[in-house]
């Protein structure tokens, strides 16, 4: 049965960059990850092991429980079904992350399959980027928009670094995956993801001041440079122009960030920040009712109030408190991205936190 679990995990990871349906809908990878959840929980029961959910950090469990109860109460009070989708996302992502914690707790061999899955997912994403470079301005790959591509690439690279305990081995699969991730970040021309990526690089350099590790980093840079020479000149020029044009208007975007990212909803309805307004039934906030708040932290504060944001910060602290400084930089990368984008529904974000917790926060107990 364990081989079926590994196959399902790798297959789901390979499908992760393939978006077939509109954003906000379940994608093919979600159904395969759901099958993985079923297999892992059956395995835990069949082998009399502790259920995966028990491995979730306490603040993580409390946050998921608070969101679940909040959505349930909001749907009853407002007589709206808008909140059920959010409830499903949180339950699903918590379940998937718990399975990764369960598998990582089974021994070093599990890391190999998780690493393979993430690498193959990044490479699949890289193929999509190459195919879409000449089609539109900002590349989207197999995703629905460039920001999804950038966040996935950033999380994939960060996850590989933590799994390798900040020492990337010069192996073809890993190098190709990292190069695919870097291509995805820059081809998407996401300034937030690029800023987060540089924080990740700082973390890597801090952890690898030894000559041997710096040599490996120089090898990766050399391969990246050689790869750029193989890419069509027009594509490289287009990527550079996209990044430049977005950096030029960055100051203007920052000035209008309240309106553009829907932060002004928080200022217009500050009373909701106490216990939260929930994610749904947006017509309550007219004329600030267009779309969600494009910020993970801002969304947590407005939708789930002080308890929601406090539990999330407590979760981050519990995950990082035993981690060395380089890991703080690596985790800061996706968090910086999340300041201007809503990334809490991205499953790989929670898988990434699970990997950090398993490697640096949890006590190992291989069975």
mmCIF file of C-alpha atoms in Angstrom:
data_model
loop_
_atom_site.group_PDB
_atom_site.id
_atom_site.type_symbol
_atom_site.label_atom_id
_atom_site.label_comp_id
_atom_site.label_asym_id
_atom_site.label_seq_id
_atom_site.Cartn_x
_atom_site.Cartn_y
_atom_site.Cartn_z
ATOM 1 C CA UNK A 1 0.000 0.000 0.000
ATOM 2 C CA UNK A 2 2.854 2.380 0.771
ATOM 3 C CA UNK A 3 3.979 2.220 -2.877
ATOM 4 C CA UNK A 4 0.517 3.296 -3.974
ATOM 5 C CA UNK A 5 0.785 6.237 -1.570
ATOM 6 C CA UNK A 6 4.152 7.296 -3.007
ATOM 7 C CA UNK A 7 2.855 7.006 -6.569
ATOM 8 C CA UNK A 8 -0.250 9.069 -5.744
ATOM 9 C CA UNK A 9 1.850 11.749 -4.024
ATOM 10 C CA UNK A 10 4.246 12.116 -6.945
ATOM 11 C CA UNK A 11 1.405 12.046 -9.494
ATOM 12 C CA UNK A 12 -0.514 14.741 -7.606
ATOM 13 C CA UNK A 13 2.628 16.890 -7.437
ATOM 14 C CA UNK A 14 3.231 16.539 -11.177
ATOM 15 C CA UNK A 15 -0.341 17.701 -11.823
ATOM 16 C CA UNK A 16 -0.052 20.690 -9.453
ATOM 17 C CA UNK A 17 0.838 23.263 -12.156
ATOM 18 C CA UNK A 18 -1.943 22.102 -14.501
ATOM 19 C CA UNK A 19 -4.974 24.395 -14.153
ATOM 20 C CA UNK A 20 -7.887 23.106 -16.228
ATOM 21 C CA UNK A 21 -10.807 24.867 -14.544
ATOM 22 C CA UNK A 22 -11.350 28.518 -13.515
ATOM 23 C CA UNK A 23 -9.434 29.827 -10.505
ATOM 24 C CA UNK A 24 -11.166 29.059 -7.243
ATOM 25 C CA UNK A 25 -12.424 25.711 -8.556
ATOM 26 C CA UNK A 26 -10.965 22.323 -7.738
ATOM 27 C CA UNK A 27 -8.236 21.370 -10.207
ATOM 28 C CA UNK A 28 -7.205 17.820 -11.322
ATOM 29 C CA UNK A 29 -4.405 17.752 -8.738
ATOM 30 C CA UNK A 30 -6.924 18.372 -5.940
ATOM 31 C CA UNK A 31 -8.771 15.151 -6.704
ATOM 32 C CA UNK A 32 -5.540 13.158 -6.688
ATOM 33 C CA UNK A 33 -4.427 14.780 -3.421
ATOM 34 C CA UNK A 34 -7.843 13.884 -1.993
ATOM 35 C CA UNK A 35 -7.168 10.265 -2.953
ATOM 36 C CA UNK A 36 -3.805 10.586 -1.189
ATOM 37 C CA UNK A 37 -5.539 11.772 1.978
ATOM 38 C CA UNK A 38 -7.824 8.737 1.929
ATOM 39 C CA UNK A 39 -4.909 6.351 1.368
ATOM 40 C CA UNK A 40 -2.781 7.864 4.122
ATOM 41 C CA UNK A 41 -5.569 7.818 6.700
ATOM 42 C CA UNK A 42 -6.392 4.207 5.816
ATOM 43 C CA UNK A 43 -2.699 3.372 6.168
ATOM 44 C CA UNK A 44 -2.588 4.999 9.600
ATOM 45 C CA UNK A 45 -5.618 3.010 10.770
ATOM 46 C CA UNK A 46 -4.382 -0.250 9.235
ATOM 47 C CA UNK A 47 -0.956 0.042 10.869
ATOM 48 C CA UNK A 48 -2.254 1.389 14.220
ATOM 49 C CA UNK A 49 -0.279 4.604 13.858
ATOM 50 C CA UNK A 50 -1.255 8.017 15.153
ATOM 51 C CA UNK A 51 -3.680 9.738 12.769
ATOM 52 C CA UNK A 52 -2.061 12.387 10.547
ATOM 53 C CA UNK A 53 -4.250 15.154 11.970
ATOM 54 C CA UNK A 54 -2.599 14.654 15.366
ATOM 55 C CA UNK A 55 0.719 15.777 13.854
ATOM 56 C CA UNK A 56 -0.577 19.238 12.966
ATOM 57 C CA UNK A 57 0.902 21.955 15.260
ATOM 58 C CA UNK A 58 -1.566 23.111 17.915
ATOM 59 C CA UNK A 59 -1.897 26.673 16.580
ATOM 60 C CA UNK A 60 -2.466 25.321 13.078
ATOM 61 C CA UNK A 61 -5.258 23.105 14.353
ATOM 62 C CA UNK A 62 -6.807 25.969 16.305
ATOM 63 C CA UNK A 63 -6.645 28.255 13.247
ATOM 64 C CA UNK A 64 -8.343 25.673 11.014
ATOM 65 C CA UNK A 65 -10.982 25.042 13.691
ATOM 66 C CA UNK A 66 -11.639 28.785 14.103
ATOM 67 C CA UNK A 67 -12.062 29.222 10.336
ATOM 68 C CA UNK A 68 -14.368 26.186 10.138
ATOM 69 C CA UNK A 69 -16.612 27.398 12.969
ATOM 70 C CA UNK A 70 -16.547 30.974 11.663
ATOM 71 C CA UNK A 71 -17.662 29.853 8.193
ATOM 72 C CA UNK A 72 -20.382 27.641 9.634
ATOM 73 C CA UNK A 73 -21.793 30.385 11.869
ATOM 74 C CA UNK A 74 -21.553 33.004 9.082
ATOM 75 C CA UNK A 75 -23.449 30.776 6.662
ATOM 76 C CA UNK A 76 -26.220 30.250 9.211
ATOM 77 C CA UNK A 77 -26.484 33.888 10.298
ATOM 78 C CA UNK A 78 -26.351 35.347 6.781
ATOM 79 C CA UNK A 79 -28.213 32.445 5.140
ATOM 80 C CA UNK A 80 -25.515 32.255 2.484
ATOM 81 C CA UNK A 81 -23.688 29.321 0.920
ATOM 82 C CA UNK A 82 -20.704 31.506 -0.045
ATOM 83 C CA UNK A 83 -18.791 30.350 2.995
ATOM 84 C CA UNK A 84 -18.890 26.625 2.239
ATOM 85 C CA UNK A 85 -16.203 26.807 -0.437
ATOM 86 C CA UNK A 86 -13.803 28.549 1.954
ATOM 87 C CA UNK A 87 -14.567 25.967 4.612
ATOM 88 C CA UNK A 88 -13.798 23.189 2.123
ATOM 89 C CA UNK A 89 -10.465 24.793 1.134
ATOM 90 C CA UNK A 90 -9.273 25.003 4.739
ATOM 91 C CA UNK A 91 -10.333 21.463 5.630
ATOM 92 C CA UNK A 92 -8.770 20.112 2.433
ATOM 93 C CA UNK A 93 -5.447 21.963 2.791
ATOM 94 C CA UNK A 94 -5.150 21.004 6.459
ATOM 95 C CA UNK A 95 -5.815 17.362 5.593
ATOM 96 C CA UNK A 96 -3.230 17.336 2.776
ATOM 97 C CA UNK A 97 -0.592 19.025 4.966
ATOM 98 C CA UNK A 98 -1.268 16.538 7.779
ATOM 99 C CA UNK A 99 -0.557 13.695 5.336
ATOM 100 C CA UNK A 100 2.787 15.229 4.402
ATOM 101 C CA UNK A 101 3.653 15.497 8.100
ATOM 102 C CA UNK A 102 2.644 11.860 8.553
ATOM 103 C CA UNK A 103 4.782 10.691 5.635
ATOM 104 C CA UNK A 104 7.779 12.816 6.616
ATOM 105 C CA UNK A 105 7.588 11.234 10.055
ATOM 106 C CA UNK A 106 7.998 7.750 8.588
ATOM 107 C CA UNK A 107 11.681 8.193 7.858
ATOM 108 C CA UNK A 108 14.276 9.699 5.503
ATOM 109 C CA UNK A 109 13.063 7.638 2.524
ATOM 110 C CA UNK A 110 9.825 9.623 2.464
ATOM 111 C CA UNK A 111 11.759 12.815 1.776
ATOM 112 C CA UNK A 112 13.049 11.323 -1.457
ATOM 113 C CA UNK A 113 9.563 10.832 -2.911
ATOM 114 C CA UNK A 114 8.350 14.243 -1.745
ATOM 115 C CA UNK A 115 11.454 15.801 -3.269
ATOM 116 C CA UNK A 116 10.819 13.942 -6.542
ATOM 117 C CA UNK A 117 7.237 15.152 -6.570
ATOM 118 C CA UNK A 118 8.160 18.800 -6.042
ATOM 119 C CA UNK A 119 10.964 18.610 -8.614
ATOM 120 C CA UNK A 120 8.711 17.054 -11.262
ATOM 121 C CA UNK A 121 6.005 19.629 -10.497
ATOM 122 C CA UNK A 122 8.474 22.483 -11.024
ATOM 123 C CA UNK A 123 9.771 20.920 -14.234
ATOM 124 C CA UNK A 124 6.210 20.482 -15.532
ATOM 125 C CA UNK A 125 5.605 24.136 -14.710
ATOM 126 C CA UNK A 126 8.828 25.064 -16.520
ATOM 127 C CA UNK A 127 7.643 23.291 -19.665
ATOM 128 C CA UNK A 128 4.440 25.326 -19.506
ATOM 129 C CA UNK A 129 6.440 28.542 -19.154
ATOM 130 C CA UNK A 130 8.570 27.759 -22.206
ATOM 131 C CA UNK A 131 5.459 26.990 -24.247
ATOM 132 C CA UNK A 132 3.780 30.246 -23.195
ATOM 133 C CA UNK A 133 6.759 32.612 -23.518
ATOM 134 C CA UNK A 134 5.943 33.592 -27.069
ATOM 135 C CA UNK A 135 2.186 33.694 -26.570
ATOM 136 C CA UNK A 136 1.610 36.564 -24.151
ATOM 137 C CA UNK A 137 3.468 39.257 -22.247
ATOM 138 C CA UNK A 138 3.695 37.824 -18.737
ATOM 139 C CA UNK A 139 4.003 34.052 -18.869
ATOM 140 C CA UNK A 140 1.296 31.984 -17.151
ATOM 141 C CA UNK A 141 2.523 28.488 -18.020
ATOM 142 C CA UNK A 142 -0.215 25.970 -17.337
ATOM 143 C CA UNK A 143 -1.781 28.237 -14.694
ATOM 144 C CA UNK A 144 -4.634 30.715 -15.097
ATOM 145 C CA UNK A 145 -2.583 33.828 -14.300
ATOM 146 C CA UNK A 146 1.093 34.780 -13.843
ATOM 147 C CA UNK A 147 0.846 35.293 -10.079
ATOM 148 C CA UNK A 148 -0.191 31.666 -9.574
ATOM 149 C CA UNK A 149 2.859 30.602 -11.591
ATOM 150 C CA UNK A 150 5.202 32.857 -9.600
ATOM 151 C CA UNK A 151 3.905 31.752 -6.181
ATOM 152 C CA UNK A 152 4.048 28.061 -7.111
ATOM 153 C CA UNK A 153 7.638 28.470 -8.354
ATOM 154 C CA UNK A 154 8.695 30.361 -5.221
ATOM 155 C CA UNK A 155 7.130 27.765 -2.920
ATOM 156 C CA UNK A 156 8.647 24.890 -4.876
ATOM 157 C CA UNK A 157 12.191 26.263 -4.629
ATOM 158 C CA UNK A 158 11.720 27.094 -0.942
ATOM 159 C CA UNK A 159 10.401 23.596 -0.202
ATOM 160 C CA UNK A 160 13.370 21.939 -1.922
ATOM 161 C CA UNK A 161 15.791 24.076 0.084
ATOM 162 C CA UNK A 162 14.189 23.138 3.407
ATOM 163 C CA UNK A 163 14.002 19.441 2.482
ATOM 164 C CA UNK A 164 17.724 19.543 1.663
ATOM 165 C CA UNK A 165 18.348 21.444 4.910
ATOM 166 C CA UNK A 166 19.622 24.415 2.898
ATOM 167 C CA UNK A 167 22.166 22.389 0.890
ATOM 168 C CA UNK A 168 21.055 21.850 -2.687
ATOM 169 C CA UNK A 169 22.877 18.899 -4.201
ATOM 170 C CA UNK A 170 24.172 19.242 -7.740
ATOM 171 C CA UNK A 171 21.875 16.578 -9.178
ATOM 172 C CA UNK A 172 20.296 16.881 -12.645
ATOM 173 C CA UNK A 173 16.695 16.577 -11.397
ATOM 174 C CA UNK A 174 17.139 19.157 -8.622
ATOM 175 C CA UNK A 175 19.082 21.608 -10.780
ATOM 176 C CA UNK A 176 16.523 21.373 -13.570
ATOM 177 C CA UNK A 177 13.705 21.895 -11.056
ATOM 178 C CA UNK A 178 15.372 24.961 -9.507
ATOM 179 C CA UNK A 179 16.078 26.457 -12.939
ATOM 180 C CA UNK A 180 12.427 25.856 -13.891
ATOM 181 C CA UNK A 181 11.317 27.598 -10.711
ATOM 182 C CA UNK A 182 13.561 30.596 -11.309
ATOM 183 C CA UNK A 183 12.302 30.824 -14.891
ATOM 184 C CA UNK A 184 8.719 30.741 -13.620
ATOM 185 C CA UNK A 185 9.308 33.563 -11.131
ATOM 186 C CA UNK A 186 10.952 35.929 -13.603
ATOM 187 C CA UNK A 187 8.836 35.011 -16.637
ATOM 188 C CA UNK A 188 5.734 35.801 -14.582
ATOM 189 C CA UNK A 189 7.284 39.231 -13.819
ATOM 190 C CA UNK A 190 5.775 39.205 -10.333
ATOM 191 C CA UNK A 191 7.608 41.870 -8.319
ATOM 192 C CA UNK A 192 6.362 40.377 -5.039
ATOM 193 C CA UNK A 193 7.644 36.916 -5.990
ATOM 194 C CA UNK A 194 10.979 38.343 -7.158
ATOM 195 C CA UNK A 195 11.369 40.168 -3.831
ATOM 196 C CA UNK A 196 10.503 36.952 -1.993
ATOM 197 C CA UNK A 197 12.962 34.987 -4.129
ATOM 198 C CA UNK A 198 15.824 37.312 -3.194
ATOM 199 C CA UNK A 199 15.032 36.738 0.481
ATOM 200 C CA UNK A 200 15.222 32.999 -0.172
ATOM 201 C CA UNK A 201 18.611 33.495 -1.885
ATOM 202 C CA UNK A 202 19.862 35.482 1.136
ATOM 203 C CA UNK A 203 18.781 32.617 3.386
ATOM 204 C CA UNK A 204 20.618 30.114 1.190
ATOM 205 C CA UNK A 205 23.801 32.195 1.176
ATOM 206 C CA UNK A 206 23.696 32.648 4.958
ATOM 207 C CA UNK A 207 23.457 28.889 5.411
ATOM 208 C CA UNK A 208 26.206 28.134 2.900
ATOM 209 C CA UNK A 209 29.165 30.341 3.636
ATOM 210 C CA UNK A 210 31.534 27.391 3.241
ATOM 211 C CA UNK A 211 33.584 27.319 0.015
ATOM 212 C CA UNK A 212 32.124 23.948 -1.068
ATOM 213 C CA UNK A 213 28.545 25.164 -0.829
ATOM 214 C CA UNK A 214 29.321 28.493 -2.458
ATOM 215 C CA UNK A 215 30.876 26.544 -5.317
ATOM 216 C CA UNK A 216 27.585 24.694 -5.771
ATOM 217 C CA UNK A 217 25.748 28.015 -5.831
ATOM 218 C CA UNK A 218 28.142 29.286 -8.509
ATOM 219 C CA UNK A 219 27.441 26.126 -10.527
ATOM 220 C CA UNK A 220 23.703 26.850 -10.370
ATOM 221 C CA UNK A 221 24.304 30.459 -11.462
ATOM 222 C CA UNK A 222 26.497 29.281 -14.341
ATOM 223 C CA UNK A 223 23.851 26.796 -15.465
ATOM 224 C CA UNK A 224 21.217 29.519 -15.221
ATOM 225 C CA UNK A 225 23.344 31.794 -17.392
ATOM 226 C CA UNK A 226 23.967 29.062 -19.969
ATOM 227 C CA UNK A 227 20.282 28.191 -19.996
ATOM 228 C CA UNK A 228 19.404 31.827 -20.704
ATOM 229 C CA UNK A 229 21.696 31.691 -23.743
ATOM 230 C CA UNK A 230 19.717 28.743 -25.100
ATOM 231 C CA UNK A 231 16.406 30.547 -24.715
ATOM 232 C CA UNK A 232 15.158 32.608 -27.621
ATOM 233 C CA UNK A 233 16.559 36.158 -27.486
ATOM 234 C CA UNK A 234 13.101 37.612 -28.037
ATOM 235 C CA UNK A 235 11.767 35.685 -25.043
ATOM 236 C CA UNK A 236 14.597 36.918 -22.796
ATOM 237 C CA UNK A 237 14.016 40.472 -24.009
ATOM 238 C CA UNK A 238 10.281 40.145 -23.357
ATOM 239 C CA UNK A 239 10.903 38.910 -19.798
ATOM 240 C CA UNK A 240 13.305 41.805 -19.136
ATOM 241 C CA UNK A 241 10.885 44.340 -20.567
ATOM 242 C CA UNK A 242 8.002 42.977 -18.502
ATOM 243 C CA UNK A 243 10.017 43.197 -15.284
ATOM 244 C CA UNK A 244 11.242 46.688 -16.140
ATOM 245 C CA UNK A 245 7.789 47.991 -17.071
ATOM 246 C CA UNK A 246 6.313 46.641 -13.855
ATOM 247 C CA UNK A 247 9.121 48.117 -11.745
ATOM 248 C CA UNK A 248 8.553 51.521 -13.377
ATOM 249 C CA UNK A 249 4.898 51.596 -12.346
ATOM 250 C CA UNK A 250 5.603 50.017 -8.941
ATOM 251 C CA UNK A 251 5.560 53.378 -7.141
ATOM 252 C CA UNK A 252 2.166 54.244 -8.602
ATOM 253 C CA UNK A 253 0.826 50.802 -7.718
ATOM 254 C CA UNK A 254 2.078 51.274 -4.154
ATOM 255 C CA UNK A 255 0.280 54.615 -3.883
ATOM 256 C CA UNK A 256 -3.002 52.992 -4.936
ATOM 257 C CA UNK A 257 -2.441 49.736 -3.090
ATOM 258 C CA UNK A 258 -5.370 50.355 -0.747
ATOM 259 C CA UNK A 259 -7.848 50.423 -3.609
ATOM 260 C CA UNK A 260 -6.090 47.962 -5.901
ATOM 261 C CA UNK A 261 -5.656 45.267 -3.218
ATOM 262 C CA UNK A 262 -8.965 46.066 -1.494
ATOM 263 C CA UNK A 263 -7.297 47.164 1.743
ATOM 264 C CA UNK A 264 -9.755 50.064 1.783
ATOM 265 C CA UNK A 265 -12.472 47.587 2.806
ATOM 266 C CA UNK A 266 -10.675 47.139 6.119
ATOM 267 C CA UNK A 267 -10.559 50.902 6.671
ATOM 268 C CA UNK A 268 -14.208 51.346 5.673
ATOM 269 C CA UNK A 269 -15.452 48.586 7.991
ATOM 270 C CA UNK A 270 -12.945 48.429 10.865
ATOM 271 C CA UNK A 271 -15.520 46.898 13.218
ATOM 272 C CA UNK A 272 -15.159 43.555 11.446
ATOM 273 C CA UNK A 273 -11.500 43.232 12.417
ATOM 274 C CA UNK A 274 -12.506 42.236 15.948
ATOM 275 C CA UNK A 275 -14.021 38.817 15.213
ATOM 276 C CA UNK A 276 -14.007 38.839 11.402
ATOM 277 C CA UNK A 277 -16.526 39.220 8.582
ATOM 278 C CA UNK A 278 -15.925 35.863 6.920
ATOM 279 C CA UNK A 279 -15.102 35.233 3.262
ATOM 280 C CA UNK A 280 -18.306 35.668 1.344
ATOM 281 C CA UNK A 281 -21.527 37.667 0.963
ATOM 282 C CA UNK A 282 -19.472 40.651 -0.270
ATOM 283 C CA UNK A 283 -22.478 42.822 -1.111
ATOM 284 C CA UNK A 284 -22.456 43.808 2.574
ATOM 285 C CA UNK A 285 -19.453 46.001 1.838
ATOM 286 C CA UNK A 286 -20.747 48.113 -1.053
ATOM 287 C CA UNK A 287 -19.083 50.067 -2.669
ATOM 288 C CA UNK A 288 -16.002 48.118 -1.481
ATOM 289 C CA UNK A 289 -17.438 44.778 -2.546
ATOM 290 C CA UNK A 290 -15.354 43.926 -5.601
ATOM 291 C CA UNK A 291 -13.362 40.715 -5.222
ATOM 292 C CA UNK A 292 -11.488 39.487 -2.168
ATOM 293 C CA UNK A 293 -8.732 41.306 -0.279
ATOM 294 C CA UNK A 294 -5.515 40.562 -2.185
ATOM 295 C CA UNK A 295 -3.400 39.848 0.853
ATOM 296 C CA UNK A 296 -3.146 36.747 2.974
ATOM 297 C CA UNK A 297 -2.572 38.718 6.172
ATOM 298 C CA UNK A 298 -5.126 41.407 5.307
ATOM 299 C CA UNK A 299 -7.688 38.770 4.431
ATOM 300 C CA UNK A 300 -7.060 36.890 7.668
ATOM 301 C CA UNK A 301 -7.514 40.064 9.710
ATOM 302 C CA UNK A 302 -10.710 41.203 8.018
ATOM 303 C CA UNK A 303 -12.301 37.784 7.462
ATOM 304 C CA UNK A 304 -11.348 36.101 10.728
ATOM 305 C CA UNK A 305 -10.536 39.015 12.993
ATOM 306 C CA UNK A 306 -7.929 39.306 15.697
ATOM 307 C CA UNK A 307 -8.201 35.577 16.585
ATOM 308 C CA UNK A 308 -7.477 34.575 12.985
ATOM 309 C CA UNK A 309 -4.410 36.752 12.454
ATOM 310 C CA UNK A 310 -3.113 36.023 15.967
ATOM 311 C CA UNK A 311 -3.363 32.246 15.470
ATOM 312 C CA UNK A 312 -1.611 32.483 12.104
ATOM 313 C CA UNK A 313 1.253 34.530 13.570
ATOM 314 C CA UNK A 314 1.466 32.084 16.479
ATOM 315 C CA UNK A 315 1.652 29.257 13.935
ATOM 316 C CA UNK A 316 4.522 30.939 12.104
ATOM 317 C CA UNK A 317 6.344 31.528 15.380
ATOM 318 C CA UNK A 318 5.891 27.926 16.509
ATOM 319 C CA UNK A 319 7.194 26.698 13.152
ATOM 320 C CA UNK A 320 10.205 29.031 13.184
ATOM 321 C CA UNK A 321 11.192 29.388 16.838
ATOM 322 C CA UNK A 322 13.614 26.433 16.705
ATOM 323 C CA UNK A 323 14.802 27.235 13.177
ATOM 324 C CA UNK A 324 18.170 28.849 12.342
ATOM 325 C CA UNK A 325 18.148 32.381 10.861
ATOM 326 C CA UNK A 326 18.482 31.205 7.219
ATOM 327 C CA UNK A 327 15.139 29.395 7.508
ATOM 328 C CA UNK A 328 13.518 32.620 8.698
ATOM 329 C CA UNK A 329 14.630 34.247 5.436
ATOM 330 C CA UNK A 330 13.350 31.334 3.353
ATOM 331 C CA UNK A 331 9.931 31.423 5.042
ATOM 332 C CA UNK A 332 9.879 35.218 4.730
ATOM 333 C CA UNK A 333 9.962 34.860 0.924
ATOM 334 C CA UNK A 334 6.419 33.441 0.533
ATOM 335 C CA UNK A 335 5.180 35.670 3.380
ATOM 336 C CA UNK A 336 6.416 38.814 1.592
ATOM 337 C CA UNK A 337 4.603 37.645 -1.533
ATOM 338 C CA UNK A 338 1.464 37.131 0.549
ATOM 339 C CA UNK A 339 1.412 40.762 1.647
ATOM 340 C CA UNK A 340 0.003 41.773 -1.740
ATOM 341 C CA UNK A 341 -1.540 38.488 -2.869
ATOM 342 C CA UNK A 342 -4.015 36.040 -1.393
ATOM 343 C CA UNK A 343 -2.128 32.750 -1.191
ATOM 344 C CA UNK A 344 -3.850 30.900 1.635
ATOM 345 C CA UNK A 345 -5.782 28.650 -0.744
ATOM 346 C CA UNK A 346 -2.583 27.462 -2.421
ATOM 347 C CA UNK A 347 -2.040 23.914 -1.200
ATOM 348 C CA UNK A 348 1.722 24.043 -1.722
ATOM 349 C CA UNK A 349 1.942 26.918 0.794
ATOM 350 C CA UNK A 350 0.618 24.657 3.548
ATOM 351 C CA UNK A 351 2.767 21.756 2.342
ATOM 352 C CA UNK A 352 5.751 24.105 2.588
ATOM 353 C CA UNK A 353 4.888 25.007 6.190
ATOM 354 C CA UNK A 354 4.470 21.307 6.955
ATOM 355 C CA UNK A 355 7.950 20.625 5.555
ATOM 356 C CA UNK A 356 9.487 23.430 7.659
ATOM 357 C CA UNK A 357 7.704 22.123 10.761
ATOM 358 C CA UNK A 358 8.847 18.557 10.091
ATOM 359 C CA UNK A 359 12.467 19.550 9.511
ATOM 360 C CA UNK A 360 12.916 22.190 12.196
ATOM 361 C CA UNK A 361 9.907 22.408 14.487
ATOM 362 C CA UNK A 362 8.690 18.903 15.288
ATOM 363 C CA UNK A 363 10.421 16.197 17.288
ATOM 364 C CA UNK A 364 11.330 13.323 14.977
ATOM 365 C CA UNK A 365 9.890 9.894 15.748
ATOM 366 C CA UNK A 366 10.380 7.482 12.855
ATOM 367 C CA UNK A 367 8.187 4.399 12.983
#
